[in-house]
Amino acid sequence: MKDEPRVGVFVCHCGTNIGGVVDVPEVVEYAKTLPYVVYADRNLYTCSEEGLNNIRDTIKEYNLNRVVVASCTPRTHEPLFRVACQEGGLNPYLFEMANIREHCSWVHHDSKEATEKAKDIVRMAVARSLWLEPQEEPELEIKDSSLVIGGGISGLVAAISLADQGFKVYLVEKEAELGGLVRQLYKLYPTLEDTSEILNPHIEEAKNHRNIEVHTSTTIKDIEGYVGNFHVTAIKNKEQIEFDVGTIIVATGAWNYHPPEGNFQYGVLDGVMTQLELEELLKEGKLERPEIIVMIQCVGSRVGEIWSYELVGLFHSQATRLLSKILGARGSEEGWAYCSKICCMNAIKNAILIKEQFPESEVTILYQDLRTYKEYEDFYRRARKLEVRFLKYIYEIPPEISEAPGNKLRVSFYDPFAGEEMSIICDKVALSTPLIPSKDGILLAKKLKIPLDQNGFLMEAHVKLRPIDTQIEGIFLAGTAAGPKDISESIVSAKAAAARASILMGNKVIKTEALTAVVNQDLCIGCGLCEELCPYGAHIVKDGKSTVIEALCKGCGVCVVACPQKAISAKHYTDDQILAAVKNAFTEQLT
Amino acid sequence: MKDSKSVLVVGGGIAGIQASLDAADRGFKVYLVEKTPSIGGRMAQLDKTFPTMDCSICILAPKMAECYRHSNITLLTYSEVQDAKGSIGNFEVAVLKKARHVKEDKCVGCGICTEKCPVKVPNEFEMGLADRKAIYMPFPQAVPRLTTIDEENCLFFQKGTCRVCEKLCEAGAIDFDEKPEEIVLNVDAIILATGFDVFNPKAITAYGYGKYKNVITAMELERLICASGPTDGYILRPSDGKEPESVVFIQCVGSRDQRYNPYCSSICCKYAIKDAVLIREHHPEIDTYVFYIDLRAFGKGFQEFANRSKEEYGINYIRSNPGEIREDPITQDLTIWYEDTLTRTIKPLTVGLVVLCTASIPRPDNKKLSELIGVELDDLGFFRASHDIDHPVDLTVPGVYGCGFCLGPRVGDIPHSVMQAGAAVARMSEELAGMEEA
């Protein structure tokens, strides 16, 4: 410690939240007895304008070089108090928070004991504060260009949105044509517009936009760097191309599941096809006369192994297993536990198209639960008016398909409403199969260090509130790469991804994490464990020593714990700082 | 964008909050108008969010605080849009700031006034399951952290007496003379995020809501099961304050029903599964049943969650749309008559508490806003998107966008509302950049 510490302690009543249980004046008096504490007082609300001004003014008046606020959770209030410290001329990292609300007054009823515990918490915070050091948040420049990976509807929409906002976009698609999986669709629900009417204008706009550089037949080879400064290497028709971008939008899409041969007689009996294959027949006008068609929902979805949600956040070790599952999906019986969400509407759409073209056709949809959410309920009614037949089957007894005389197919199933085995003799069976993670998505996730979810889709930073962000700053998700979505939802997510990327690029600079890991080069033996474990790719071992790329480091501390040499420390969470607090948890007097 | 553009966001729920934050981070000057005293919306009222079981207010509160602190955001709570004219790039919007009678710059939110106020009023945030005072803070994490005097119930405004709050307020924040104030804002764009209302199941007399005390709505259950709610998270029956032996959830109350709302509200199956699981976590001894037509557990992680709810938590699912509920006048238990369509039998089931999963319906305010701004409503009363597939967040007037449940049940859940908020900000940025170029 260079200067003699001068600590100010501000204890908050939080109205009656703290003050109703903890004897706040007693805690203040106690704080005054602690070494190096030169000021202690209380506020009704430290976070009020008045409380914050008090912190600011007291720092100046008492020449404080450490501030401790004993109040609520740093999760919501630390930024506020840090700003107050800054206004008082103090580096914001010389601030420490003691949580005497969530950790004390909210969970204890006995006032005397709670007051004692509050004193312990304050003593620990003061002890830690003595060891704090000022930290700086380095500024990082953000390049105003973006890489969009995947030229399906989501990639196109994201690219056009960014380009319209004035950013340079590199749109990379591995196929020779833009359009992705949507290109195979005939019409879109619920408006029954031709897919081309929606898709083609986007393709044309992307191709002709002066801010978009389209690279088809191109695959990503490597991506290095970090938010604001990614260096991308791609292979286009066997030639290497490179560009630098500030942000990345991953729009690698999803695959359509194909049942393994023999499953539901797929690939064995003529006339058994996937729903998408049926749609292609419709598109090509190959359904030439009225037919009897049975559609079976949830083929390959809502089945298979169910993993508990806590397993979410699988890292790279799982990628290999998931990859073999996806590739094996064409040859194994393993299905997917999730609901693919779009299949009910898709089946109804095709049923309507068939009935409108050939009213004498007989179309039956066999379902488990009909999931025509939102206004799609109308779509369901429309199909029923057209006399599309909806019959339920139960999970335990999946429908069986067999040959029937006269080149026909027999679908047998148990109808729980009738309580009977039923069978339908038909011409065609369409299997509604789910959208599944794409191989490209999983391989790219591995390259970019984006965690995968339990099913192999790319995982969002927070499933509720950050559905577009990934754990890697500057990389965003659009469309079905993150899970099944219909076209409209994909477009919403793509626009949102563009918004998130535009925020970074529009601001031109960001402040990055101050609390990064630091390697003591003298102690480092270059074993590489940190490089292997770092989820953000922030450690690089070169010439037998590890260094940290600060822009990538999130300060998670994994390397700090793992380092066998104790060569790595985390700024603001050094052993000295943590141990100071721990030691003081068990002593009466500050040491 | 060269100069700083501005946007009006109407509605301070999760969709409006996210739209404000994204727009403010993008460099827009944001005016966030919320008609109640605090931002937070429906999400603030929920106990947990499915399927991750995050505490709802715990993940929302930091975003609320961020809105409050953000230098580009001006919060106008307890305010309503009065008038709007103009077009993209130049809207003129009049906002009425209602009289709170508590000075924003003086109140520190200590709550002494709310303790001493003698008037008790049903607490809206707690769905009427607890009381608040005539001067009140809507909920503990309210933003801004201010109290508000509700004129309709305040003794001073009704009878000219009392003024206890004024005497007790150390900050001198009470101002009985405060008048409503009209503010005129010039903005480049408007984002509507007015959310949804809850269908009142009194209309369905066979279920006896409002007549039988132990028939409640799912929103009421959210408060009952919340650890900071009126019963500290214990499931207690309104009739006798006792723990019920069994609880039933009934789906599609007022939705998927031609008499009331033809559409599917999208969220009810999922929150019912969540609430059923929460009940079993809080009270493993309570039997729980869910009556459904189709169990719509679509979306990321939901089917898996539904499966777990059966296998790990033993929730009973019955495929039926019950016909009638009858109350035992002595025990106040409820008997549900239903046909189990999977076994084709008509049976009664007697339980202690019935939870109606009611439809999410359009806000009545949508009509006024649609008239003021000129955007169309759809047949249901939600804001109409200019194209269902291709322009899902554009409304029918250029420069006006929508996000969240006010666009209809759409996907309806929180992540999609957050995405729509981002999409609205992207569309606004695109169109304003395009105008600048032209």
mmCIF file of C-alpha atoms in Angstrom, chain A residues 111-293:
data_model
loop_
_atom_site.group_PDB
_atom_site.id
_atom_site.type_symbol
_atom_site.label_atom_id
_atom_site.label_comp_id
_atom_site.label_asym_id
_atom_site.label_seq_id
_atom_site.Cartn_x
_atom_site.Cartn_y
_atom_site.Cartn_z
ATOM 1 C CA SER A 111 -32.114 -7.876 15.030
ATOM 2 C CA LYS A 112 -29.196 -8.413 17.393
ATOM 3 C CA GLU A 113 -27.648 -11.241 15.422
ATOM 4 C CA ALA A 114 -28.268 -9.500 12.124
ATOM 5 C CA THR A 115 -26.501 -6.401 13.431
ATOM 6 C CA GLU A 116 -23.498 -8.490 14.452
ATOM 7 C CA LYS A 117 -23.434 -10.124 11.024
ATOM 8 C CA ALA A 118 -23.668 -6.730 9.324
ATOM 9 C CA LYS A 119 -20.613 -5.648 11.319
ATOM 10 C CA ASP A 120 -18.746 -8.764 10.159
ATOM 11 C CA ILE A 121 -19.650 -8.032 6.539
ATOM 12 C CA VAL A 122 -18.552 -4.396 6.859
ATOM 13 C CA ARG A 123 -15.275 -5.432 8.514
ATOM 14 C CA MET A 124 -14.564 -7.853 5.669
ATOM 15 C CA ALA A 125 -15.299 -5.195 3.059
ATOM 16 C CA VAL A 126 -13.064 -2.647 4.772
ATOM 17 C CA ALA A 127 -10.278 -5.234 5.010
ATOM 18 C CA ARG A 128 -10.538 -6.006 1.305
ATOM 19 C CA SER A 129 -10.724 -2.350 0.383
ATOM 20 C CA LEU A 130 -7.277 -1.746 1.874
ATOM 21 C CA TRP A 131 -5.777 -3.999 -0.774
ATOM 22 C CA LEU A 132 -7.660 -2.534 -3.735
ATOM 23 C CA GLU A 133 -5.774 -0.934 -6.553
ATOM 24 C CA PRO A 134 -6.928 1.526 -9.211
ATOM 25 C CA GLN A 135 -7.831 -0.126 -12.522
ATOM 26 C CA GLU A 136 -8.291 1.272 -15.996
ATOM 27 C CA GLU A 137 -10.847 0.224 -18.598
ATOM 28 C CA PRO A 138 -8.934 0.240 -21.857
ATOM 29 C CA GLU A 139 -10.711 1.683 -24.866
ATOM 30 C CA LEU A 140 -10.946 -0.396 -27.975
ATOM 31 C CA GLU A 141 -11.677 0.822 -31.483
ATOM 32 C CA ILE A 142 -14.481 -0.933 -33.359
ATOM 33 C CA LYS A 143 -14.142 -1.324 -37.116
ATOM 34 C CA ASP A 144 -17.336 -0.280 -38.864
ATOM 35 C CA SER A 145 -17.682 -3.400 -40.973
ATOM 36 C CA SER A 146 -19.405 -6.679 -40.320
ATOM 37 C CA LEU A 147 -19.147 -10.295 -41.398
ATOM 38 C CA VAL A 148 -22.418 -12.132 -41.900
ATOM 39 C CA ILE A 149 -21.957 -15.896 -42.115
ATOM 40 C CA GLY A 150 -24.761 -17.592 -44.037
ATOM 41 C CA GLY A 151 -26.791 -16.303 -46.972
ATOM 42 C CA GLY A 152 -30.199 -17.672 -46.015
ATOM 43 C CA ILE A 153 -33.109 -15.403 -45.182
ATOM 44 C CA SER A 154 -31.611 -14.429 -41.797
ATOM 45 C CA GLY A 155 -28.178 -13.640 -43.166
ATOM 46 C CA LEU A 156 -29.675 -11.636 -46.016
ATOM 47 C CA VAL A 157 -31.923 -9.598 -43.736
ATOM 48 C CA ALA A 158 -29.145 -8.908 -41.229
ATOM 49 C CA ALA A 159 -26.723 -7.903 -43.988
ATOM 50 C CA ILE A 160 -29.199 -5.570 -45.667
ATOM 51 C CA SER A 161 -30.148 -3.949 -42.385
ATOM 52 C CA LEU A 162 -26.530 -3.173 -41.517
ATOM 53 C CA ALA A 163 -25.786 -2.023 -45.039
ATOM 54 C CA ASP A 164 -28.814 0.278 -45.005
ATOM 55 C CA GLN A 165 -27.481 1.769 -41.803
ATOM 56 C CA GLY A 166 -24.252 2.598 -43.616
ATOM 57 C CA PHE A 167 -21.983 -0.230 -42.490
ATOM 58 C CA LYS A 168 -19.827 -2.292 -44.812
ATOM 59 C CA VAL A 169 -20.924 -5.943 -44.861
ATOM 60 C CA TYR A 170 -19.193 -9.095 -46.091
ATOM 61 C CA LEU A 171 -21.867 -11.733 -46.694
ATOM 62 C CA VAL A 172 -20.396 -15.218 -46.925
ATOM 63 C CA GLU A 173 -22.390 -18.220 -48.190
ATOM 64 C CA LYS A 174 -20.954 -21.681 -48.716
ATOM 65 C CA GLU A 175 -23.372 -22.628 -51.494
ATOM 66 C CA ALA A 176 -23.214 -21.169 -54.993
ATOM 67 C CA GLU A 177 -26.644 -19.566 -54.515
ATOM 68 C CA LEU A 178 -28.032 -17.304 -51.841
ATOM 69 C CA GLY A 179 -31.308 -18.210 -50.123
ATOM 70 C CA GLY A 180 -30.557 -21.162 -47.858
ATOM 71 C CA LEU A 181 -33.143 -23.695 -46.745
ATOM 72 C CA VAL A 182 -36.036 -21.333 -47.488
ATOM 73 C CA ARG A 183 -35.278 -21.660 -51.187
ATOM 74 C CA GLN A 184 -36.682 -25.192 -51.071
ATOM 75 C CA LEU A 185 -40.053 -24.028 -49.767
ATOM 76 C CA TYR A 186 -42.987 -23.526 -52.089
ATOM 77 C CA LYS A 187 -45.190 -21.106 -50.179
ATOM 78 C CA LEU A 188 -45.025 -19.464 -46.782
ATOM 79 C CA TYR A 189 -47.558 -19.568 -43.997
ATOM 80 C CA PRO A 190 -49.826 -17.910 -43.023
ATOM 81 C CA THR A 191 -50.163 -15.679 -46.097
ATOM 82 C CA LEU A 192 -49.486 -18.495 -48.619
ATOM 83 C CA GLU A 193 -47.321 -16.186 -50.673
ATOM 84 C CA ASP A 194 -44.798 -17.739 -53.020
ATOM 85 C CA THR A 195 -41.493 -18.070 -51.236
ATOM 86 C CA SER A 196 -39.797 -16.372 -54.140
ATOM 87 C CA GLU A 197 -41.905 -13.259 -53.632
ATOM 88 C CA ILE A 198 -40.368 -12.776 -50.223
ATOM 89 C CA LEU A 199 -36.931 -14.258 -50.789
ATOM 90 C CA ASN A 200 -35.938 -12.983 -54.216
ATOM 91 C CA PRO A 201 -36.176 -9.255 -53.452
ATOM 92 C CA HIS A 202 -33.841 -9.800 -50.504
ATOM 93 C CA ILE A 203 -31.379 -11.729 -52.669
ATOM 94 C CA GLU A 204 -31.429 -9.027 -55.329
ATOM 95 C CA GLU A 205 -31.053 -6.261 -52.790
ATOM 96 C CA ALA A 206 -28.074 -7.953 -51.137
ATOM 97 C CA LYS A 207 -26.395 -8.571 -54.478
ATOM 98 C CA ASN A 208 -26.839 -4.981 -55.618
ATOM 99 C CA HIS A 209 -26.272 -3.110 -52.378
ATOM 100 C CA ARG A 210 -23.250 -0.879 -52.571
ATOM 101 C CA ASN A 211 -22.356 -1.623 -48.959
ATOM 102 C CA ILE A 212 -22.540 -5.415 -49.310
ATOM 103 C CA GLU A 213 -19.833 -7.639 -50.705
ATOM 104 C CA VAL A 214 -21.405 -11.050 -51.435
ATOM 105 C CA HIS A 215 -19.121 -14.081 -51.437
ATOM 106 C CA THR A 216 -20.867 -17.271 -52.499
ATOM 107 C CA SER A 217 -19.169 -20.695 -52.676
ATOM 108 C CA THR A 218 -17.105 -19.438 -49.794
ATOM 109 C CA THR A 219 -16.288 -21.080 -46.489
ATOM 110 C CA ILE A 220 -14.761 -19.615 -43.370
ATOM 111 C CA LYS A 221 -11.291 -20.941 -42.745
ATOM 112 C CA ASP A 222 -10.248 -19.006 -39.716
ATOM 113 C CA ILE A 223 -11.286 -16.102 -37.518
ATOM 114 C CA GLU A 224 -8.810 -14.415 -35.255
ATOM 115 C CA GLY A 225 -9.018 -11.388 -33.023
ATOM 116 C CA TYR A 226 -11.678 -9.952 -30.810
ATOM 117 C CA VAL A 227 -14.575 -7.541 -30.683
ATOM 118 C CA GLY A 228 -13.975 -4.620 -33.006
ATOM 119 C CA ASN A 229 -11.027 -6.250 -34.687
ATOM 120 C CA PHE A 230 -11.712 -9.651 -36.174
ATOM 121 C CA HIS A 231 -9.471 -10.916 -38.930
ATOM 122 C CA VAL A 232 -11.309 -13.329 -41.200
ATOM 123 C CA THR A 233 -9.770 -15.798 -43.620
ATOM 124 C CA ALA A 234 -12.113 -17.509 -46.055
ATOM 125 C CA ILE A 235 -11.754 -19.864 -48.982
ATOM 126 C CA LYS A 236 -13.586 -18.858 -52.141
ATOM 127 C CA ASN A 237 -13.364 -21.276 -55.029
ATOM 128 C CA LYS A 238 -10.078 -22.623 -53.634
ATOM 129 C CA GLU A 239 -8.632 -19.146 -53.312
ATOM 130 C CA GLN A 240 -7.947 -17.500 -50.021
ATOM 131 C CA ILE A 241 -9.607 -14.167 -49.267
ATOM 132 C CA GLU A 242 -9.219 -12.056 -46.147
ATOM 133 C CA PHE A 243 -10.971 -9.156 -44.530
ATOM 134 C CA ASP A 244 -11.120 -7.275 -41.247
ATOM 135 C CA VAL A 245 -14.411 -6.645 -39.493
ATOM 136 C CA GLY A 246 -15.643 -5.190 -36.243
ATOM 137 C CA THR A 247 -18.579 -7.536 -35.653
ATOM 138 C CA ILE A 248 -19.805 -10.947 -36.762
ATOM 139 C CA ILE A 249 -23.341 -12.234 -37.264
ATOM 140 C CA VAL A 250 -23.700 -15.995 -37.341
ATOM 141 C CA ALA A 251 -26.616 -17.035 -39.554
ATOM 142 C CA THR A 252 -25.600 -20.564 -40.435
ATOM 143 C CA GLY A 253 -29.171 -21.827 -40.262
ATOM 144 C CA ALA A 254 -30.426 -25.320 -39.564
ATOM 145 C CA TRP A 255 -30.791 -28.604 -41.373
ATOM 146 C CA ASN A 256 -33.938 -30.526 -42.020
ATOM 147 C CA TYR A 257 -33.861 -33.948 -40.368
ATOM 148 C CA HIS A 258 -34.109 -37.018 -42.552
ATOM 149 C CA PRO A 259 -35.254 -40.187 -40.855
ATOM 150 C CA PRO A 260 -32.833 -43.076 -41.169
ATOM 151 C CA GLU A 261 -33.676 -45.584 -43.849
ATOM 152 C CA GLY A 262 -36.460 -47.880 -42.764
ATOM 153 C CA ASN A 263 -37.678 -45.622 -40.007
ATOM 154 C CA PHE A 264 -41.364 -45.086 -40.849
ATOM 155 C CA GLN A 265 -40.487 -47.018 -44.033
ATOM 156 C CA TYR A 266 -38.641 -43.918 -45.223
ATOM 157 C CA GLY A 267 -36.445 -44.791 -48.175
ATOM 158 C CA VAL A 268 -38.017 -48.261 -48.300
ATOM 159 C CA LEU A 269 -41.576 -47.802 -49.532
ATOM 160 C CA ASP A 270 -42.400 -45.539 -52.439
ATOM 161 C CA GLY A 271 -44.659 -42.714 -51.439
ATOM 162 C CA VAL A 272 -43.094 -42.169 -48.005
ATOM 163 C CA MET A 273 -41.325 -38.823 -47.953
ATOM 164 C CA THR A 274 -40.487 -35.935 -45.670
ATOM 165 C CA GLN A 275 -42.840 -32.964 -45.473
ATOM 166 C CA LEU A 276 -40.190 -30.883 -47.231
ATOM 167 C CA GLU A 277 -39.984 -33.421 -50.047
ATOM 168 C CA LEU A 278 -43.774 -33.283 -50.395
ATOM 169 C CA GLU A 279 -43.545 -29.516 -50.580
ATOM 170 C CA GLU A 280 -40.988 -29.799 -53.354
ATOM 171 C CA LEU A 281 -43.440 -31.986 -55.289
ATOM 172 C CA LEU A 282 -46.094 -29.314 -54.835
ATOM 173 C CA LYS A 283 -43.670 -26.647 -55.956
ATOM 174 C CA GLU A 284 -42.779 -28.546 -59.103
ATOM 175 C CA GLY A 285 -46.434 -29.265 -59.847
ATOM 176 C CA LYS A 286 -45.821 -32.990 -59.575
ATOM 177 C CA LEU A 287 -48.957 -33.676 -57.603
ATOM 178 C CA GLU A 288 -51.142 -34.225 -60.608
ATOM 179 C CA ARG A 289 -54.425 -35.586 -59.281
ATOM 180 C CA PRO A 290 -56.406 -35.907 -56.077
ATOM 181 C CA GLU A 291 -54.711 -38.305 -53.704
ATOM 182 C CA ILE A 292 -55.089 -39.657 -50.236
ATOM 183 C CA ILE A 293 -52.270 -38.244 -48.146
#
